Tab-separated table of C-alpha atoms in Angstrom:
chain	number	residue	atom	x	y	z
A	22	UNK	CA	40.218	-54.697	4.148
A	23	UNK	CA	41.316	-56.091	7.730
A	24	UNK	CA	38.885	-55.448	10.818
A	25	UNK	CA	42.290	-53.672	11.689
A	26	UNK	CA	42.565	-51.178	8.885
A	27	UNK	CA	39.218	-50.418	9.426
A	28	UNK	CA	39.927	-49.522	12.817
A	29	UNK	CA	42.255	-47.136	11.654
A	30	UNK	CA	40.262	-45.309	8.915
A	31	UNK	CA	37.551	-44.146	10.980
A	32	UNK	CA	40.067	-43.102	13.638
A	33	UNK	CA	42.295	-40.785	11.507
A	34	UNK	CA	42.814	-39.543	8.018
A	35	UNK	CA	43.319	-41.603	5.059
A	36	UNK	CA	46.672	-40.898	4.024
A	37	UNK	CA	49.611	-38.954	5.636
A	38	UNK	CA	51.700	-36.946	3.733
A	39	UNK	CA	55.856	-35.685	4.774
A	40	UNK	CA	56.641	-32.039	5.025
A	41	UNK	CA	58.988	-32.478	1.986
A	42	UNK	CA	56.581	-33.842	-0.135
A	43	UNK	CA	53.711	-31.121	0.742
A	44	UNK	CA	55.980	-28.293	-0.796
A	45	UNK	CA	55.777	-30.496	-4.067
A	46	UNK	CA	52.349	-31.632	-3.818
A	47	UNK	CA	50.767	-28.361	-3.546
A	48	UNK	CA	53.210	-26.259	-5.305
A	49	UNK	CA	54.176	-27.925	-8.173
A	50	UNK	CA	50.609	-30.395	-8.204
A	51	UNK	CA	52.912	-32.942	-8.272
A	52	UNK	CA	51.370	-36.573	-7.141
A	53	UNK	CA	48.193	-34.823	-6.469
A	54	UNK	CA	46.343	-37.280	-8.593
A	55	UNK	CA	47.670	-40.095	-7.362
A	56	UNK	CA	47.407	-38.869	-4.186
A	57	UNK	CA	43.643	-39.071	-4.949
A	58	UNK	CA	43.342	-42.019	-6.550
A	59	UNK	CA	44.771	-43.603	-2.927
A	60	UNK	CA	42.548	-42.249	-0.879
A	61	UNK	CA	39.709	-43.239	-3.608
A	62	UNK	CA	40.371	-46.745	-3.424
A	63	UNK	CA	41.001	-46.590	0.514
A	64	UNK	CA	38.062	-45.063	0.714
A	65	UNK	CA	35.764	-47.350	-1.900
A	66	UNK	CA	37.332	-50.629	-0.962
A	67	UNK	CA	34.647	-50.597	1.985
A	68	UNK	CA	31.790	-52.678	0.808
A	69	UNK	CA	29.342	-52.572	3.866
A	70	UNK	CA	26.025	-54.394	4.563
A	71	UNK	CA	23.476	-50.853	4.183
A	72	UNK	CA	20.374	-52.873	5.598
A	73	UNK	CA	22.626	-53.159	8.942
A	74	UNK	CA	23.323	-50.850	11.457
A	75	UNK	CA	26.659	-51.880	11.546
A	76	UNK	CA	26.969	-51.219	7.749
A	77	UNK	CA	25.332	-47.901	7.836
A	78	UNK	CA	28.041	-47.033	11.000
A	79	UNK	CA	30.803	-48.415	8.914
A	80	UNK	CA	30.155	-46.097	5.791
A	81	UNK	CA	29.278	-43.083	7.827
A	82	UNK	CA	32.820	-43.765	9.597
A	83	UNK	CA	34.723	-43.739	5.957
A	84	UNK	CA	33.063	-40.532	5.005
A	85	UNK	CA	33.930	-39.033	7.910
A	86	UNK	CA	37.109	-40.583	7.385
A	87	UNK	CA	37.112	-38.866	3.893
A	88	UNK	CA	36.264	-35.377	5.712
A	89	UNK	CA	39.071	-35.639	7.700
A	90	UNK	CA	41.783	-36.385	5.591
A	91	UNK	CA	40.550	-32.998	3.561
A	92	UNK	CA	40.548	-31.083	6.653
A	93	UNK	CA	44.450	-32.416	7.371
A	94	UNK	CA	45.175	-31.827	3.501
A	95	UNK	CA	43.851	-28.189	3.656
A	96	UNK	CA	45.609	-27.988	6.748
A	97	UNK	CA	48.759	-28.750	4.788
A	98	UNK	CA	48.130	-26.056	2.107
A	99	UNK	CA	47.199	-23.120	4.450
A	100	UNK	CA	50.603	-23.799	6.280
A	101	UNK	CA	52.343	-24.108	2.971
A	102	UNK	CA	50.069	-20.641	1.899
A	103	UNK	CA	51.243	-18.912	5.245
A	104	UNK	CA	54.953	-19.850	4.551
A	105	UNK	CA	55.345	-19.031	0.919
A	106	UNK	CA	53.437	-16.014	0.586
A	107	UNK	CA	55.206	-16.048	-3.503
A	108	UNK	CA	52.944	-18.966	-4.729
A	109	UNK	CA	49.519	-18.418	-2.976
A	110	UNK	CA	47.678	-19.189	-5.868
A	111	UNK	CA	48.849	-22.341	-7.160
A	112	UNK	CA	48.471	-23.656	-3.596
A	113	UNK	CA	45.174	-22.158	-3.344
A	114	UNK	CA	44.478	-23.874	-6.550
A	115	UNK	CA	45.526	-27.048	-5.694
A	116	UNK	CA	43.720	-26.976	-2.192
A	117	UNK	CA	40.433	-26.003	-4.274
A	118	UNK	CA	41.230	-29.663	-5.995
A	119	UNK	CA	41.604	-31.188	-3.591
A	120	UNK	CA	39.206	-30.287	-1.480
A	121	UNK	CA	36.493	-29.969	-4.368
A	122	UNK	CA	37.576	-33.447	-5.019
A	123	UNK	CA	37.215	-35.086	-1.294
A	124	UNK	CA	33.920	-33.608	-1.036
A	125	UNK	CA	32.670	-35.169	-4.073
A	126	UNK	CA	34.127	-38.437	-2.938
A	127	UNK	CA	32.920	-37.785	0.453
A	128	UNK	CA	29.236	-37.537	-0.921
A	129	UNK	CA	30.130	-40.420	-2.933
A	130	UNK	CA	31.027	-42.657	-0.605
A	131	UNK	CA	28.031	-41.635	2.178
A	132	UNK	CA	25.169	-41.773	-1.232
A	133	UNK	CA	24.112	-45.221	-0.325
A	134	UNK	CA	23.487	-44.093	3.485
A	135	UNK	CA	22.277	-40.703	2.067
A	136	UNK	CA	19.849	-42.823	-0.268
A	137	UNK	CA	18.577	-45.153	2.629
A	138	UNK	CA	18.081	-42.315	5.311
A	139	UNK	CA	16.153	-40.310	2.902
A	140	UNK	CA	13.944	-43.229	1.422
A	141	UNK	CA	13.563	-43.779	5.022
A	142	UNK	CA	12.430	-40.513	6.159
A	143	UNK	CA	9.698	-41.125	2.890
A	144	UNK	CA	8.445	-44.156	4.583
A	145	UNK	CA	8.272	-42.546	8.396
A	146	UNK	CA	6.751	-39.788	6.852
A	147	UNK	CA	4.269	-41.641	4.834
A	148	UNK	CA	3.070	-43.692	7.852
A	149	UNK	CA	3.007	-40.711	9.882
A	150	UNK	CA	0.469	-38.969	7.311
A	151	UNK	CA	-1.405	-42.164	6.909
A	152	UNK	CA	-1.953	-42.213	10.843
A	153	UNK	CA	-2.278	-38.202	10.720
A	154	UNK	CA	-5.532	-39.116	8.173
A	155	UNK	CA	-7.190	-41.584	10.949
A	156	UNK	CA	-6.785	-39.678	13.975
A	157	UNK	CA	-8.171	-36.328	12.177
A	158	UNK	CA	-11.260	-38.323	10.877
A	159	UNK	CA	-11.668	-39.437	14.481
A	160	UNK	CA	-11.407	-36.243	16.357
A	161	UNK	CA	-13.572	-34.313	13.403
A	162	UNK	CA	-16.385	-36.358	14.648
A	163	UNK	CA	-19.443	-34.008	15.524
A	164	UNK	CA	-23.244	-34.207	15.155
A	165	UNK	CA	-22.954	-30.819	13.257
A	166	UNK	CA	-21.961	-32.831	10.221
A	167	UNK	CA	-24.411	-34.145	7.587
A	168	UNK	CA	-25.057	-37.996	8.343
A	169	UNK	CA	-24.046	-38.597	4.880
A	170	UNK	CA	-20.559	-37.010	5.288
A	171	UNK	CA	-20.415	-38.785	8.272
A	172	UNK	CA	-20.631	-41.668	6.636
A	173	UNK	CA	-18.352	-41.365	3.863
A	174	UNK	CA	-15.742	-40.281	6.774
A	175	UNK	CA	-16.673	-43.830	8.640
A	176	UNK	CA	-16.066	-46.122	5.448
A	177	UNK	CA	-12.816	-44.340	4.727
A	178	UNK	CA	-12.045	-44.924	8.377
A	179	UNK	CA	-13.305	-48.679	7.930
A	180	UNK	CA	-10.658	-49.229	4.689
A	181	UNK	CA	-7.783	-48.829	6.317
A	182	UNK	CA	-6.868	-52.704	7.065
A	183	UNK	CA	-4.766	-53.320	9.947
A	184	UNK	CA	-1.679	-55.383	8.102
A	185	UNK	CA	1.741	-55.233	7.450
A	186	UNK	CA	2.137	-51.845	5.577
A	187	UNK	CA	1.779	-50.088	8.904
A	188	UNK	CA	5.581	-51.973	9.797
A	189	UNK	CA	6.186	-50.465	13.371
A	190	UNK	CA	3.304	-48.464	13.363
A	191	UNK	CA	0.728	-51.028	13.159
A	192	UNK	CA	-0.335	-50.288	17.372
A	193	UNK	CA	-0.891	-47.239	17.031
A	194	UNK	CA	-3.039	-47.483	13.902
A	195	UNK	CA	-4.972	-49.950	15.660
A	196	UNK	CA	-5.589	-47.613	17.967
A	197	UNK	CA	-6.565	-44.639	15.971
A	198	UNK	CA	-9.141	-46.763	13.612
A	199	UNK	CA	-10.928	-47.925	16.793
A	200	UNK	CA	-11.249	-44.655	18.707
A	201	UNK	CA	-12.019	-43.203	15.386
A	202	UNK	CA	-14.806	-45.940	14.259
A	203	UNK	CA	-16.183	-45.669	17.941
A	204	UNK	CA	-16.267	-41.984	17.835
A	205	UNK	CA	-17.621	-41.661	13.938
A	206	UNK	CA	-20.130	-44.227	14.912
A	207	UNK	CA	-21.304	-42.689	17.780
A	208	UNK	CA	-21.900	-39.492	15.634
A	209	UNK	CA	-23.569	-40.954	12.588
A	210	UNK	CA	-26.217	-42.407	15.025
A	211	UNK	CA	-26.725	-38.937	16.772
A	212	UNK	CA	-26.632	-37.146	13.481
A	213	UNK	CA	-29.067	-39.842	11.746
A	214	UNK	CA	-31.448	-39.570	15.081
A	215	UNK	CA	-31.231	-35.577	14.831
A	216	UNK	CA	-32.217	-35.437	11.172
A	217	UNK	CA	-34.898	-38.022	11.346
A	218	UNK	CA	-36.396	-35.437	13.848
A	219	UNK	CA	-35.750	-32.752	12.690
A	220	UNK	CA	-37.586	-34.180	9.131
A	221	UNK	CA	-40.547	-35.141	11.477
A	222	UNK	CA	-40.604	-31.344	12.700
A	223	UNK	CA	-40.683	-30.309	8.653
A	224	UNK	CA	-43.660	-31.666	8.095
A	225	UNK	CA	-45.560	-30.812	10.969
A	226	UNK	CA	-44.617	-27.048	10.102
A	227	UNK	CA	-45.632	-27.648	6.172
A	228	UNK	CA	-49.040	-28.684	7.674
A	229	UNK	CA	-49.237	-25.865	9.769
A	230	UNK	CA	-47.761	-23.869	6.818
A	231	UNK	CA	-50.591	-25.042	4.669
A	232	UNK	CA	-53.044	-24.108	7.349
A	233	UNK	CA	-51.847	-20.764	8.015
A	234	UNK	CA	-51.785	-20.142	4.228
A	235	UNK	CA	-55.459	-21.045	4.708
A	236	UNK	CA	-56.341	-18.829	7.035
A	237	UNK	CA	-54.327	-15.831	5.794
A	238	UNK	CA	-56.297	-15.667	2.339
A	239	UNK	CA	-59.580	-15.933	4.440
A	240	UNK	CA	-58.314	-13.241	6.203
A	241	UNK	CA	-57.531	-11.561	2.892
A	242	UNK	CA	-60.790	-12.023	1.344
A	243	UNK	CA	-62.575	-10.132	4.487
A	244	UNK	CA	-60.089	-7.422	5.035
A	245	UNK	CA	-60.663	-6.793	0.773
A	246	UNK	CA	-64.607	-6.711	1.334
A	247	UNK	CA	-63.918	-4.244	4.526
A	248	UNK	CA	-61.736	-2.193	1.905
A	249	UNK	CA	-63.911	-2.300	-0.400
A	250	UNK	CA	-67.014	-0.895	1.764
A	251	UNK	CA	-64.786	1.501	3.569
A	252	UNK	CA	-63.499	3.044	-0.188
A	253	UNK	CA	-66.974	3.587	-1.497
A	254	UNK	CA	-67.779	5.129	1.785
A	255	UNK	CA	-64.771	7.747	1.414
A	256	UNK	CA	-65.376	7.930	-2.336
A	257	UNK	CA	-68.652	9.430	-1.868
A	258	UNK	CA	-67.603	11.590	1.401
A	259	UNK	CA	-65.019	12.924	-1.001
A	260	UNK	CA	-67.669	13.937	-3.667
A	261	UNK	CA	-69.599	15.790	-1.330
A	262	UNK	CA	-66.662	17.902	0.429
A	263	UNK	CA	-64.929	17.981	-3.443
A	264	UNK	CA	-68.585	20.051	-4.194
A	265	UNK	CA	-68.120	22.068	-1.052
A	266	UNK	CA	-64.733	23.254	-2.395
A	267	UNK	CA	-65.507	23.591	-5.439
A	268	UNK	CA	-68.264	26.262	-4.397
A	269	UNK	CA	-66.154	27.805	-1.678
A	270	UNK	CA	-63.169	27.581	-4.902
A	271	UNK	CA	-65.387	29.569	-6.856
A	272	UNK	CA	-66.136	32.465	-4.782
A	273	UNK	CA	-62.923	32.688	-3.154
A	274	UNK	CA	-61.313	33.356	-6.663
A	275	UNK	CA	-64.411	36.033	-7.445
A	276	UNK	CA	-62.709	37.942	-4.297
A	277	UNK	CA	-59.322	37.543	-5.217
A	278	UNK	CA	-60.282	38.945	-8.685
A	279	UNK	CA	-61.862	41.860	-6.901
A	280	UNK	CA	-58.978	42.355	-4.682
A	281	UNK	CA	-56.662	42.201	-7.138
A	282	UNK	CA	-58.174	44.744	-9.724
A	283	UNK	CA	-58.008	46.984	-6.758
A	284	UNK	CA	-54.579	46.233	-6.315
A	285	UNK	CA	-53.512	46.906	-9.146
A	286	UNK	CA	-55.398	50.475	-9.594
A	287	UNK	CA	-53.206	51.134	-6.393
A	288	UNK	CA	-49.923	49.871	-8.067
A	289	UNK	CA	-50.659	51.832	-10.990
A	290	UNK	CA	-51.418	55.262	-9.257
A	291	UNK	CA	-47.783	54.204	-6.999
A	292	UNK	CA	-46.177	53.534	-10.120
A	293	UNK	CA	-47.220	57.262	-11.455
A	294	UNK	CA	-46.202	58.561	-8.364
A	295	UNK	CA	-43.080	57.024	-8.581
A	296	UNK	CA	-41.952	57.736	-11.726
A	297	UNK	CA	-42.501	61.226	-11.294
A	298	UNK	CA	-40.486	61.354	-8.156
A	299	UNK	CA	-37.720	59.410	-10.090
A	300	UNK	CA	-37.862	62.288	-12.674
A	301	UNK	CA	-37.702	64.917	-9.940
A	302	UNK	CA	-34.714	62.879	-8.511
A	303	UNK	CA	-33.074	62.721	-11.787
A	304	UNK	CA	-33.053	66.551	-12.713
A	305	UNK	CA	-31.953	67.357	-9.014
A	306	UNK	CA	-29.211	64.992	-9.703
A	307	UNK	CA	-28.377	65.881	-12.581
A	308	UNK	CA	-27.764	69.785	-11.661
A	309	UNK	CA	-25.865	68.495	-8.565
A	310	UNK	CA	-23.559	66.659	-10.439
A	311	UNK	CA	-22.802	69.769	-13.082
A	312	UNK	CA	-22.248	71.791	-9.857
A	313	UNK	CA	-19.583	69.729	-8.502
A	314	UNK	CA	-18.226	69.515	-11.751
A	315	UNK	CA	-17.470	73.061	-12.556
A	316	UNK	CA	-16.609	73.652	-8.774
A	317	UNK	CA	-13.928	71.076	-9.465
A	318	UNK	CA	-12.926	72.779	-12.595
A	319	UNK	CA	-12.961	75.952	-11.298
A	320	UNK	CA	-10.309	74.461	-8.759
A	321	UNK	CA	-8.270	72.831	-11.085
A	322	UNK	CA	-7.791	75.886	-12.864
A	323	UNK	CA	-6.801	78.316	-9.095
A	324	UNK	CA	-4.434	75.286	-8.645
A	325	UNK	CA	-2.803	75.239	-12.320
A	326	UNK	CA	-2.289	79.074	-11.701
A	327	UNK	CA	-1.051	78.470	-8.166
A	328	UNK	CA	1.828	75.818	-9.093
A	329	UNK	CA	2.519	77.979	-12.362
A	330	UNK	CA	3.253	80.791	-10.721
A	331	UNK	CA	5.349	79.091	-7.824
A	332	UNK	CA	7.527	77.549	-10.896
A	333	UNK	CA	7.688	80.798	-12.355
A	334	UNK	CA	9.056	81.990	-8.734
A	335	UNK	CA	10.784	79.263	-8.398
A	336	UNK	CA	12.505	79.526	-11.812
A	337	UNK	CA	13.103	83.265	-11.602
A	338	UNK	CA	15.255	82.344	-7.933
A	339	UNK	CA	16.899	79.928	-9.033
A	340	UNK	CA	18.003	82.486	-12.759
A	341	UNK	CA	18.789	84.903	-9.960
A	342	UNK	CA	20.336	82.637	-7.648
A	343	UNK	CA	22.615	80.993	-10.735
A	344	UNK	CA	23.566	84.683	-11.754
A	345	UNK	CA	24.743	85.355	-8.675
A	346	UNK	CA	27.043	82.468	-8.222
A	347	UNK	CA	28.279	83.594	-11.906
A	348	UNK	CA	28.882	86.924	-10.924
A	349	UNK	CA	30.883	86.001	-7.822
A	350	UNK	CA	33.070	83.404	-10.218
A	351	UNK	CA	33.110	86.017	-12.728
A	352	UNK	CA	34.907	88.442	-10.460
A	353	UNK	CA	37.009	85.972	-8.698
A	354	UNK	CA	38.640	84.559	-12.505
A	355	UNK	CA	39.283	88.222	-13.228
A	356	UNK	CA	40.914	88.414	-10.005
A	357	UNK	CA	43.190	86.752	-11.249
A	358	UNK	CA	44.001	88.048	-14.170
A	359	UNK	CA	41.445	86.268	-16.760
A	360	UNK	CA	40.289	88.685	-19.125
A	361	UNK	CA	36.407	89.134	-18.369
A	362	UNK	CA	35.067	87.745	-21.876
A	363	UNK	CA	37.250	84.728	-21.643
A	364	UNK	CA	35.671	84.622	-17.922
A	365	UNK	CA	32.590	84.203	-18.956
A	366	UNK	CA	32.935	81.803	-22.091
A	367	UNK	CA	34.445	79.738	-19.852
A	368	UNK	CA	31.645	79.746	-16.836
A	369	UNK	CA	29.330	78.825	-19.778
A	370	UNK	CA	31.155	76.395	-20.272
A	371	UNK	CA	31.725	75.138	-17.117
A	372	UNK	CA	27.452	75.610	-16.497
A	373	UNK	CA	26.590	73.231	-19.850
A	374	UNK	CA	28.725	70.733	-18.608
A	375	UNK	CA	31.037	71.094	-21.499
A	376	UNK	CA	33.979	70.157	-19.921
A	377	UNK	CA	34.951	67.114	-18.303
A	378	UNK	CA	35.044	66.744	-14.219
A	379	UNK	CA	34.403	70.368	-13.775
A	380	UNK	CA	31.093	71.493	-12.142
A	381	UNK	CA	29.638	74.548	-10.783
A	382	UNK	CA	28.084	73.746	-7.045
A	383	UNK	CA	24.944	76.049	-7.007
């Protein structure tokens, strides 16, 4: 490929394609393969230098190249989608090809840049972690860390040569391990200085330890003695006074005996008392409650005779009141012209309810 046509693929689209042939192309899929295969081996026939910059530029340029020419393809289709609204989906179809297609060959053709950024990104990363390591060793430094941890932090600080495997970030590695030997150093001396005293003041408080240990069973052995004395002392004070109350025991209960046998010759005369008065209550009760029983009877009875004979008034009215009514129907049928026994069937009648719809209003 020419310096020229190079010029040229990175500035526009691969391929360009005439109105008249789009309406084929995406209609019909016709040349759409080959149509492929051309902007394939446009696109492939680039065989770049990846380790150069120029290289990388030059493949990054064809894939963009590759973009492009889908975006102008698509372009094509959507117009051709927007114009012939009968055939949407074979367009559509053949845009999906085609742009499935150029993406794939887009990836294609960027993979070895793809493969180098990303194996690069491993290797910036890498260093970065490696340098991460030595400046967290060196700023963890602190007396408050065991001088044996300290020391395992200082010889993994120590291993890390200073060669070529540090590529561009050799300085500042250099850097790091110094400030962090200086400062891991400077710790582990503190830390070994601290513990070597602080082992000097362990055994000068086991000694003392010991001693007061010493002293406190001396101590112990005295105070049990002064126990001891003090406990036979109280153990015969409590003898005497447990005599004392055992004689003071004794007659107390002799006068709570007494007392009580007069208590209960009291109770018992109560208790007579008592029950004699309950007696007394009962009958007097008793006669009370028969009382108001045949006083209620008594009024049960003056109230049964009351209402019986105020529904035996009341029933006799109403007779009287009915017979009047029948009377006064009576005479007004035979005024006109009813014969009086037919009058009267028929107002008994009327007064059982024998005949539909007809009532008698008393």
């Amino acid at each position: 490929m020419t310096e020229q046509a190079k010029t040229d693929n990175t500035q526009a689209q691969l391929v360009v394609i005439e109105p008249t042939t789009a309406v084929a192309l995406f209609t019909e899929g016709q040349g759409v393969a080959e149509l492929l295969a051309d902007i394939r081996q446009k696109a492939t026939s680039l065989v770049p230098d990846i380790t150069t910059p120029k290289g990388r530029k030059e493949i990054a340029s064809v894939a963009h190249a590759v973009a492009r020419t889908k975006t102008y393809l698509d372009g094509l289709g959507k117009e051709l989608t927007d114009q012939y609204k009968e055939i949407p989906k074979r367009i559509d179809a053949n845009r999906k090809t085609l742009r499935d297609t150029l993406d794939a060959l887009k990836d294609e053709v960027r993979a070895p840049l793809t493969q180098y950024e990303a194996a690069e990104e491993a290797r910036v990363a890498a260093l970065q972690s490696r340098l991460a390591r030595l400046n967290e060793l060196g700023s963890s430094a602190s007396i408050e860390i065991a001088a044996a941890d300290l020391q395992v932090m200082l010889q993994e600080v120590e291993q890390n040569a200073m060669d070529d495997s540090w590529q561009e970030l050799l300085p500042q590695a250099t850097v790091a391990k110094e400030l962090a030997t200086k400062r891991l150093g400077e710790a582990l001396a503190a830390r070994q200085k601290y513990e070597a005293e602080q082992a000097e003041l362990e055994q000068l408080r086991q000694k003392q330890a010991e001693q007061d240990r010493i002293d406190r069973e001396r101590l112990i052995a005295e105070q049990a003695a002064e126990q001891a004395r003090r406990e036979e002392e109280n153990r015969q004070r409590l003898e005497r006074e447990a005599a004392q109350h055992r004689e003071q025991e004794a007659q107390r209960q002799a006068q709570v005996a007494q007392q009580a046998a007069e208590q209960a010759r009291r109770d018992s005369e109560a208790a007579e008392l008592a029950r004699q008065q309950a007696e007394a209550n009962a009958a007097r009760q008793a006669e009370e409650v028969a009382a108001r029983a045949a006083e209620q009877e008594r009024q049960r009875i003056e109230q049964e005779q009351a209402r019986k004979q105020q529904e035996d008034e009341r029933r006799a009215a109403d007779m009287e009141h009915r017979r009047t009514v029948n009377n006064a129907i009576l005479m007004d049928l035979m005024g006109l012209g009813i014969d009086e026994g037919k009058a009267i069937n028929l107002i008994k009648h009327i007064a059982s309810n024998k005949i539909d719809h007809l009532t008698i209003n008393y």
